[in-house]
Amino acid sequence: MKANGFAGRLRSFKRMNTLSIAALALCLSFQAPGLAAADDYRLGVMDKIRVRVAEWQTAEGSVRDWEAVSGDYSVGAAGQISLPFIGELPASGKTTSEVADEIGKKMQQLFGLSDRPSASVEISQYRPVYMAGAIQSPGEYPYAPGMTVLKALSIAGGLKRADGQRFARDFLQAQGDGAVLISQRNRLLVRRQRILAQMNEKESIEIPEELKSIPDIKQLVDSEAALMHSQTAKLRVQLSSLADLKTLLSAEIEALGKKSETQTRQLSMVEEDRDKVNSLSEQGLALSSRRLAVEQQVSDLQSALLDIDTNTLKAKQDLNKAQQDQTTTRNDWDAQLAQDLQDTEAELDQIALKLSTSRGLMAESLLQSAESASMKNGDGENNVAYSIVREKDGKPAELAASENTPVVPGDVIKVTVKLSQPAMR
């Protein structure tokens, strides 16, 4: 009876162990809501997994929870996960079941366990997908189970279709910039004509035929003509002042020359008188006072003549300086006109380049605006091409795709919009 009772208890204990193991397996195989079954999914870099490890201890008839090993882990750049006690464990290219089996084997070997721990590995976050090409917001996006190309495209904001309003705005901006540049060019052209008129010493500005049809040409010409007359009048005043100074100095030099001639004649007469007085003084017929007076008169005349010569020399120096100032003023004027002409030509070249760019932008805006209206081909279908760059055998490969093509984590989805070409006529 005792033997039968012991056998019954043993069978009951085995049934209880079987139920506990089944319950444990059911618990470990539970998948988090929203995550797809990962039986055939191969892990890759940036995938995040959740690991749970438990061990059925036959001797004690209880379940031991390995909390030290359980937790969330990321697949690193080397394709491995790092677990406590176990260390680095290869994960890239393996399924969650394979990783779970490897964890159980490693723990059994490491700790010398009689029963292999049961590990559960589930994906907590898939590695992202990447959107590139003609879409509103290219970049990196989280993967969701059941994602297709169309779903990924909707997350990225949809196709980057041509914006007619934006093209119209770009056109208007380029058109406004072009109008400003044309106005600047017209002003520079009139300025160039004014400079040429000044260089040729003309009294008026000659307007080319291409500028006569400009609405505000009279205003531009009047402005430049006023500047020309002001500058010319200033130059004439400077040159006239220098010419008057030269005339004055020339007259002064002439007057000093005549005064020198007079003083020279007087000196000659006084010197003759002095010679006579000296002769009489030697004969005792003239007083010494008379001789001294004559000598004083000769000395005064010689001093006056020396002052006249000095003043004449200074006047000639001033005349040379006035002549030099007149030449320098004229040369500076010509040099300034040449520099102004060169600067104006350079600005005209820059304006021409900017105008060319502005007209190119206007043409491009019109073309894109027209193309934006033809995003569909003649059959009414979108001219949009999809492709997926997916890693295969360690190498990236580009695959043709459609809107309903399934996407896997790590895919790069390329979207290309082929604008229809206008028909040749």
Coordinates of C-alpha atoms in Angstrom, one line a residue:
M1 CA 0.0 0.0 0.0
K2 CA 2.9 2.3 0.8
A3 CA 4.5 1.5 -2.5
N4 CA 1.3 2.3 -4.4
G5 CA 0.9 5.6 -2.4
F6 CA 4.5 6.6 -3.2
A7 CA 4.0 5.8 -6.9
G8 CA 0.9 7.9 -7.0
R9 CA 2.6 10.9 -5.4
L10 CA 5.5 10.5 -7.9
R11 CA 3.0 10.5 -10.8
S12 CA 1.2 13.6 -9.4
F13 CA 4.6 15.4 -8.9
K14 CA 5.6 14.6 -12.5
R15 CA 2.2 15.9 -13.8
M16 CA 2.7 19.1 -11.7
N17 CA 6.2 19.6 -13.2
T18 CA 4.8 19.1 -16.7
L19 CA 2.1 21.7 -16.1
S20 CA 4.7 24.2 -14.6
I21 CA 7.0 23.7 -17.5
A22 CA 4.2 24.3 -20.0
A23 CA 3.1 27.4 -18.1
L24 CA 6.7 28.7 -18.1
A25 CA 7.0 28.0 -21.9
L26 CA 3.7 29.8 -22.5
C27 CA 4.9 32.8 -20.4
L28 CA 8.3 33.0 -22.2
S29 CA 6.8 32.7 -25.6
F30 CA 4.4 35.7 -25.0
Q31 CA 4.9 38.5 -27.5
A32 CA 4.4 42.1 -26.6
P33 CA 1.4 43.7 -28.2
G34 CA 2.0 45.4 -31.6
L35 CA 5.2 43.4 -32.4
A36 CA 5.1 40.9 -35.2
A37 CA 6.2 37.3 -34.8
A38 CA 10.0 37.1 -35.3
D39 CA 10.4 33.4 -36.1
D40 CA 11.9 34.1 -39.6
Y41 CA 13.2 37.7 -39.0
R42 CA 17.0 38.0 -38.9
L43 CA 18.3 40.5 -36.4
G44 CA 20.6 43.4 -37.5
V45 CA 22.5 46.3 -36.2
M46 CA 20.4 48.8 -34.2
D47 CA 17.7 46.2 -33.4
K48 CA 16.6 46.3 -29.8
I49 CA 15.6 43.0 -28.1
R50 CA 14.1 42.1 -24.7
V51 CA 15.6 39.1 -23.0
R52 CA 13.9 37.0 -20.2
V53 CA 15.6 34.0 -18.7
A54 CA 14.0 31.5 -16.2
E55 CA 15.2 28.1 -15.0
W56 CA 13.1 25.1 -13.9
Q57 CA 14.9 23.6 -10.9
T58 CA 13.8 19.9 -10.9
A59 CA 15.2 19.2 -7.4
E60 CA 13.3 22.0 -5.8
G61 CA 10.3 21.8 -8.1
S62 CA 10.4 25.7 -8.6
V63 CA 11.1 28.3 -11.2
R64 CA 14.2 30.5 -10.8
D65 CA 14.1 33.9 -12.4
W66 CA 17.5 35.1 -13.8
E67 CA 16.8 38.8 -13.4
A68 CA 20.5 39.7 -13.7
V69 CA 20.5 38.5 -17.3
S70 CA 17.0 39.6 -18.2
G71 CA 16.7 43.0 -19.7
D72 CA 16.7 45.1 -22.9
Y73 CA 19.7 45.0 -25.2
S74 CA 20.7 46.6 -28.5
V75 CA 22.6 44.9 -31.4
G76 CA 25.8 46.9 -31.6
A77 CA 27.8 47.9 -34.7
A78 CA 29.7 44.7 -34.6
G79 CA 26.5 42.7 -34.7
Q80 CA 26.7 41.5 -31.1
I81 CA 24.8 41.9 -27.8
S82 CA 26.5 42.2 -24.5
L83 CA 24.9 40.3 -21.6
P84 CA 26.0 40.1 -18.0
F85 CA 28.0 36.9 -17.1
I86 CA 27.7 35.7 -20.8
G87 CA 29.6 38.6 -22.4
E88 CA 29.5 39.3 -26.1
L89 CA 27.1 37.1 -28.0
P90 CA 26.7 37.2 -31.9
A91 CA 23.1 38.3 -32.8
S92 CA 23.2 39.9 -36.3
G93 CA 21.8 37.5 -38.9
K94 CA 20.2 35.3 -36.4
T95 CA 16.5 34.8 -35.4
T96 CA 15.3 35.5 -31.9
S97 CA 14.8 31.7 -31.3
E98 CA 18.5 31.1 -32.2
V99 CA 19.6 33.8 -29.9
A100 CA 17.4 32.4 -27.1
D101 CA 18.8 28.9 -27.6
E102 CA 22.4 30.3 -27.5
I103 CA 21.7 32.2 -24.3
G104 CA 20.4 29.0 -22.6
K105 CA 23.4 26.9 -23.7
K106 CA 25.9 29.5 -22.6
M107 CA 24.3 29.8 -19.2
Q108 CA 24.2 26.1 -18.7
Q109 CA 27.8 25.8 -19.6
L110 CA 28.9 28.8 -17.6
F111 CA 27.1 27.9 -14.4
G112 CA 27.2 24.1 -14.7
L113 CA 23.4 23.8 -14.5
S114 CA 21.8 20.4 -14.7
D115 CA 18.7 21.9 -16.4
R116 CA 19.1 24.3 -19.3
P117 CA 17.6 27.8 -18.6
S118 CA 14.7 28.7 -20.8
A119 CA 15.4 32.1 -22.5
S120 CA 12.8 34.2 -24.3
V121 CA 14.0 36.8 -26.8
E122 CA 11.5 39.2 -28.4
I123 CA 12.1 42.3 -30.5
S124 CA 11.2 45.5 -28.6
Q125 CA 12.2 47.9 -31.3
Y126 CA 13.2 47.3 -34.9
R127 CA 16.0 49.1 -36.6
P128 CA 14.8 52.1 -38.6
V129 CA 14.1 52.5 -42.3
Y130 CA 15.4 55.3 -44.4
M131 CA 13.5 57.5 -46.9
A132 CA 15.4 59.2 -49.7
G133 CA 14.6 61.0 -52.9
A134 CA 11.6 63.1 -54.0
I135 CA 9.8 63.1 -50.7
Q136 CA 8.8 65.9 -48.3
S137 CA 10.9 64.9 -45.4
P138 CA 13.8 62.5 -46.2
G139 CA 15.5 60.8 -43.2
E140 CA 15.3 58.0 -40.7
Y141 CA 12.0 56.6 -39.5
P142 CA 11.1 53.9 -37.0
Y143 CA 9.9 50.6 -38.5
A144 CA 6.5 49.2 -37.8
P145 CA 5.4 45.6 -38.5
G146 CA 3.4 45.3 -41.7
M147 CA 5.0 48.4 -43.2
T148 CA 4.9 48.9 -47.0
V149 CA 6.4 51.4 -49.3
L150 CA 3.2 53.4 -49.3
K151 CA 3.0 53.4 -45.5
A152 CA 6.6 54.6 -45.2
L153 CA 5.9 57.3 -47.8
S154 CA 3.0 58.6 -45.8
I155 CA 5.1 58.8 -42.6
A156 CA 7.7 60.8 -44.5
G157 CA 5.1 63.4 -45.6
G158 CA 4.3 62.0 -49.1
L159 CA 5.8 62.9 -52.5
K160 CA 7.7 66.1 -52.8
R161 CA 5.5 67.4 -55.6
A162 CA 6.2 70.6 -57.4
D163 CA 4.6 73.5 -55.5
G164 CA 3.0 75.8 -58.0
Q165 CA 2.7 78.6 -55.5
R166 CA 6.4 78.3 -54.6
F167 CA 7.4 78.4 -58.3
A168 CA 5.1 81.5 -58.8
R169 CA 6.8 83.1 -55.7
D170 CA 10.3 82.3 -57.1
F171 CA 9.3 83.7 -60.5
L172 CA 8.0 86.9 -59.0
Q173 CA 11.0 87.3 -56.8
A174 CA 13.3 86.7 -59.8
Q175 CA 11.2 89.1 -61.9
G176 CA 11.5 91.8 -59.2
D177 CA 15.2 91.3 -58.9
G178 CA 15.5 91.6 -62.7
A179 CA 13.5 94.9 -62.7
V180 CA 15.9 96.3 -60.1
L181 CA 18.9 95.2 -62.0
I182 CA 17.5 96.7 -65.3
S183 CA 17.0 100.0 -63.5
Q184 CA 20.6 99.9 -62.2
R185 CA 21.9 99.0 -65.7
N186 CA 20.0 101.9 -67.3
R187 CA 21.4 104.3 -64.7
L188 CA 24.9 103.0 -65.3
L189 CA 24.5 103.3 -69.1
V190 CA 23.5 107.0 -68.7
R191 CA 26.4 107.5 -66.3
R192 CA 28.8 106.1 -68.9
Q193 CA 27.5 108.5 -71.5
R194 CA 27.9 111.4 -69.1
I195 CA 31.6 110.4 -68.5
L196 CA 32.3 110.0 -72.2
A197 CA 30.8 113.5 -72.7
Q198 CA 33.0 115.0 -70.0
M199 CA 36.1 113.2 -71.5
N200 CA 35.3 114.7 -74.9
E201 CA 34.5 118.1 -73.4
K202 CA 30.9 118.1 -74.7
E203 CA 28.2 120.3 -73.2
S204 CA 25.4 117.7 -73.4
I205 CA 24.9 113.9 -72.9
E206 CA 24.3 111.9 -76.1
I207 CA 21.7 109.2 -75.5
P208 CA 22.0 105.9 -77.4
E209 CA 19.0 104.6 -79.4
E210 CA 18.5 101.7 -77.0
L211 CA 17.9 104.0 -74.1
K212 CA 15.5 106.5 -75.7
S213 CA 12.5 104.2 -75.2
I214 CA 13.0 103.9 -71.4
P215 CA 10.1 105.6 -69.5
D216 CA 12.3 107.5 -67.0
I217 CA 15.2 108.3 -69.4
K218 CA 14.6 112.1 -69.1
Q219 CA 14.9 111.9 -65.3
L220 CA 18.1 109.9 -65.5
V221 CA 19.6 112.2 -68.1
D222 CA 18.7 115.3 -66.1
S223 CA 20.3 113.9 -63.0
E224 CA 23.5 113.0 -64.7
A225 CA 23.5 116.3 -66.7
A226 CA 23.2 118.3 -63.4
L227 CA 26.2 116.3 -62.0
M228 CA 28.2 116.9 -65.1
H229 CA 27.6 120.7 -65.1
S230 CA 28.4 120.9 -61.4
Q231 CA 31.7 119.0 -61.8
T232 CA 32.6 120.9 -65.0
A233 CA 31.9 124.3 -63.3
K234 CA 34.0 123.3 -60.4
L235 CA 36.9 122.3 -62.7
R236 CA 36.6 125.5 -64.6
V237 CA 36.7 127.6 -61.4
Q238 CA 39.8 125.8 -60.3
L239 CA 41.5 126.2 -63.7
S240 CA 40.3 129.9 -63.9
S241 CA 41.7 130.7 -60.5
L242 CA 45.1 129.2 -61.4
A243 CA 45.0 131.1 -64.8
D244 CA 44.3 134.4 -63.0
L245 CA 47.1 133.6 -60.5
K246 CA 49.5 133.0 -63.4
T247 CA 48.5 136.3 -65.1
L248 CA 49.0 138.2 -61.8
L249 CA 52.4 136.6 -61.3
S250 CA 53.4 137.3 -64.9
A251 CA 52.4 141.0 -64.4
E252 CA 54.3 141.1 -61.2
I253 CA 57.4 139.7 -62.8
E254 CA 57.2 142.2 -65.7
A255 CA 56.8 145.1 -63.2
L256 CA 59.7 143.9 -61.2
G257 CA 61.7 143.7 -64.4
K258 CA 60.9 147.3 -65.3
K259 CA 61.7 148.5 -61.7
S260 CA 65.0 146.6 -61.9
E261 CA 65.9 148.5 -65.1
T262 CA 65.1 151.8 -63.5
Q263 CA 67.1 151.0 -60.4
T264 CA 70.0 149.8 -62.5
R265 CA 70.0 153.2 -64.4
Q266 CA 69.9 155.1 -61.2
L267 CA 72.7 153.0 -59.8
S268 CA 74.8 153.7 -62.8
M269 CA 74.3 157.5 -62.5
V270 CA 75.1 157.5 -58.7
E271 CA 78.2 155.4 -59.3
E272 CA 79.4 158.0 -61.9
D273 CA 78.7 160.7 -59.4
R274 CA 80.6 158.7 -56.7
D275 CA 83.6 158.4 -59.0
K276 CA 83.7 162.2 -59.6
V277 CA 83.4 162.9 -55.8
N278 CA 86.2 160.4 -55.1
S279 CA 88.4 162.1 -57.7
L280 CA 87.7 165.6 -56.2
S281 CA 88.2 164.3 -52.7
E282 CA 91.7 163.0 -53.6
Q283 CA 92.5 166.5 -55.0
G284 CA 91.2 168.1 -51.7
L285 CA 88.3 169.8 -53.5
A286 CA 85.4 167.8 -52.0
L287 CA 84.4 167.3 -48.4
S288 CA 84.4 163.8 -46.8
S289 CA 80.7 164.2 -45.9
R290 CA 79.9 164.5 -49.5
R291 CA 81.8 161.4 -50.3
L292 CA 80.0 159.4 -47.5
A293 CA 76.6 160.5 -48.7
V294 CA 77.3 159.3 -52.2
E295 CA 78.6 156.0 -51.0
Q296 CA 75.4 155.6 -48.9
Q297 CA 73.2 156.3 -51.9
V298 CA 75.1 153.7 -54.0
S299 CA 74.6 151.1 -51.2
D300 CA 70.9 151.8 -50.9
L301 CA 70.4 151.5 -54.6
Q302 CA 72.3 148.2 -54.7
S303 CA 70.2 146.8 -51.8
A304 CA 66.9 147.8 -53.5
L305 CA 68.1 146.2 -56.7
L306 CA 68.9 143.0 -54.8
D307 CA 65.3 143.0 -53.2
I308 CA 63.9 143.4 -56.7
D309 CA 65.8 140.4 -57.9
T310 CA 64.7 138.3 -54.9
N311 CA 61.1 139.2 -55.4
T312 CA 61.4 138.5 -59.1
L313 CA 62.8 135.0 -58.4
K314 CA 60.0 134.3 -55.9
A315 CA 57.3 135.4 -58.4
K316 CA 58.8 133.1 -61.0
Q317 CA 58.7 130.2 -58.5
D318 CA 55.1 130.9 -57.7
L319 CA 54.3 131.1 -61.5
N320 CA 55.9 127.7 -62.0
K321 CA 53.9 126.2 -59.1
A322 CA 50.7 127.7 -60.5
Q323 CA 51.5 126.2 -63.9
Q324 CA 52.2 122.8 -62.2
D325 CA 48.9 123.0 -60.2
Q326 CA 47.0 123.8 -63.3
T327 CA 48.5 120.7 -65.1
T328 CA 48.0 118.5 -62.0
T329 CA 44.3 119.6 -61.7
R330 CA 43.7 118.8 -65.3
N331 CA 45.5 115.4 -65.1
D332 CA 43.6 114.5 -61.9
W333 CA 40.4 115.3 -63.6
D334 CA 41.2 113.1 -66.6
A335 CA 42.4 110.3 -64.3
Q336 CA 39.2 110.5 -62.2
L337 CA 37.1 110.3 -65.4
A338 CA 39.0 107.3 -66.6
Q339 CA 38.6 105.6 -63.2
D340 CA 34.9 106.4 -63.1
L341 CA 34.5 104.9 -66.6
Q342 CA 36.4 101.8 -65.6
D343 CA 34.3 101.3 -62.5
T344 CA 31.1 101.9 -64.5
E345 CA 32.1 99.3 -67.0
A346 CA 32.9 96.8 -64.3
E347 CA 29.5 97.4 -62.6
L348 CA 27.8 97.0 -66.0
D349 CA 29.5 93.6 -66.4
Q350 CA 28.3 92.5 -63.0
I351 CA 24.8 93.7 -63.7
A352 CA 24.8 91.7 -67.0
L353 CA 25.8 88.5 -65.1
K354 CA 23.2 89.0 -62.5
L355 CA 20.6 89.7 -65.1
S356 CA 21.5 86.5 -66.9
T357 CA 21.1 84.6 -63.7
S358 CA 17.8 86.2 -62.8
R359 CA 16.4 85.5 -66.3
G360 CA 17.6 81.9 -66.0
L361 CA 15.8 81.6 -62.6
M362 CA 12.6 83.0 -64.2
A363 CA 12.8 80.5 -67.0
E364 CA 13.4 77.6 -64.6
S365 CA 10.5 78.7 -62.5
L366 CA 8.2 78.7 -65.5
L367 CA 9.5 75.3 -66.6
Q368 CA 9.1 73.8 -63.2
S369 CA 5.6 75.3 -62.9
A370 CA 4.7 73.8 -66.2
E371 CA 6.2 70.4 -65.2
S372 CA 4.4 70.4 -61.9
A373 CA 1.2 70.4 -63.8
S374 CA 2.3 67.3 -65.7
M375 CA 3.1 65.0 -62.8
K376 CA 1.0 62.3 -64.6
N377 CA 1.8 60.7 -67.9
G378 CA -0.6 60.4 -70.8
D379 CA -2.2 57.2 -69.3
G380 CA -3.1 59.1 -66.1
E381 CA -0.5 57.3 -64.0
N382 CA 2.0 58.9 -61.7
N383 CA 5.5 59.1 -63.1
V384 CA 6.9 57.9 -59.8
A385 CA 9.5 55.0 -59.4
Y386 CA 10.2 53.2 -56.2
S387 CA 13.2 51.1 -55.3
I388 CA 14.5 49.5 -52.1
V389 CA 18.2 49.2 -51.2
R390 CA 18.4 46.2 -48.9
E391 CA 21.4 44.4 -47.5
K392 CA 21.8 40.9 -48.9
D393 CA 24.6 38.6 -48.0
G394 CA 26.4 41.5 -46.4
K395 CA 26.2 43.6 -49.6
P396 CA 23.6 46.3 -50.5
A397 CA 21.4 45.5 -53.4
E398 CA 18.8 47.7 -55.1
L399 CA 15.4 46.1 -55.8
A400 CA 12.5 47.5 -57.8
A401 CA 9.4 48.1 -55.7
S402 CA 5.9 49.3 -55.8
E403 CA 3.6 51.0 -53.3
N404 CA 2.5 47.7 -51.9
T405 CA 6.0 46.1 -51.6
P406 CA 6.7 45.1 -47.9
V407 CA 9.5 46.9 -46.2
V408 CA 11.8 45.3 -43.7
P409 CA 13.9 47.0 -41.0
G410 CA 17.1 48.6 -42.3
D411 CA 15.7 49.2 -45.8
V412 CA 16.5 52.4 -47.7
I413 CA 13.4 53.4 -49.8
K414 CA 14.3 55.6 -52.8
V415 CA 11.6 57.6 -54.5
T416 CA 12.1 59.1 -57.9
V417 CA 9.7 61.4 -59.7
K418 CA 10.2 61.3 -63.5
L419 CA 8.8 64.6 -64.9
S420 CA 7.3 64.1 -68.3
Q421 CA 9.2 65.8 -71.1
P422 CA 7.3 68.2 -73.4
A423 CA 6.5 66.9 -76.8
M424 CA 8.8 68.1 -79.6
R425 CA 7.1 70.1 -82.3

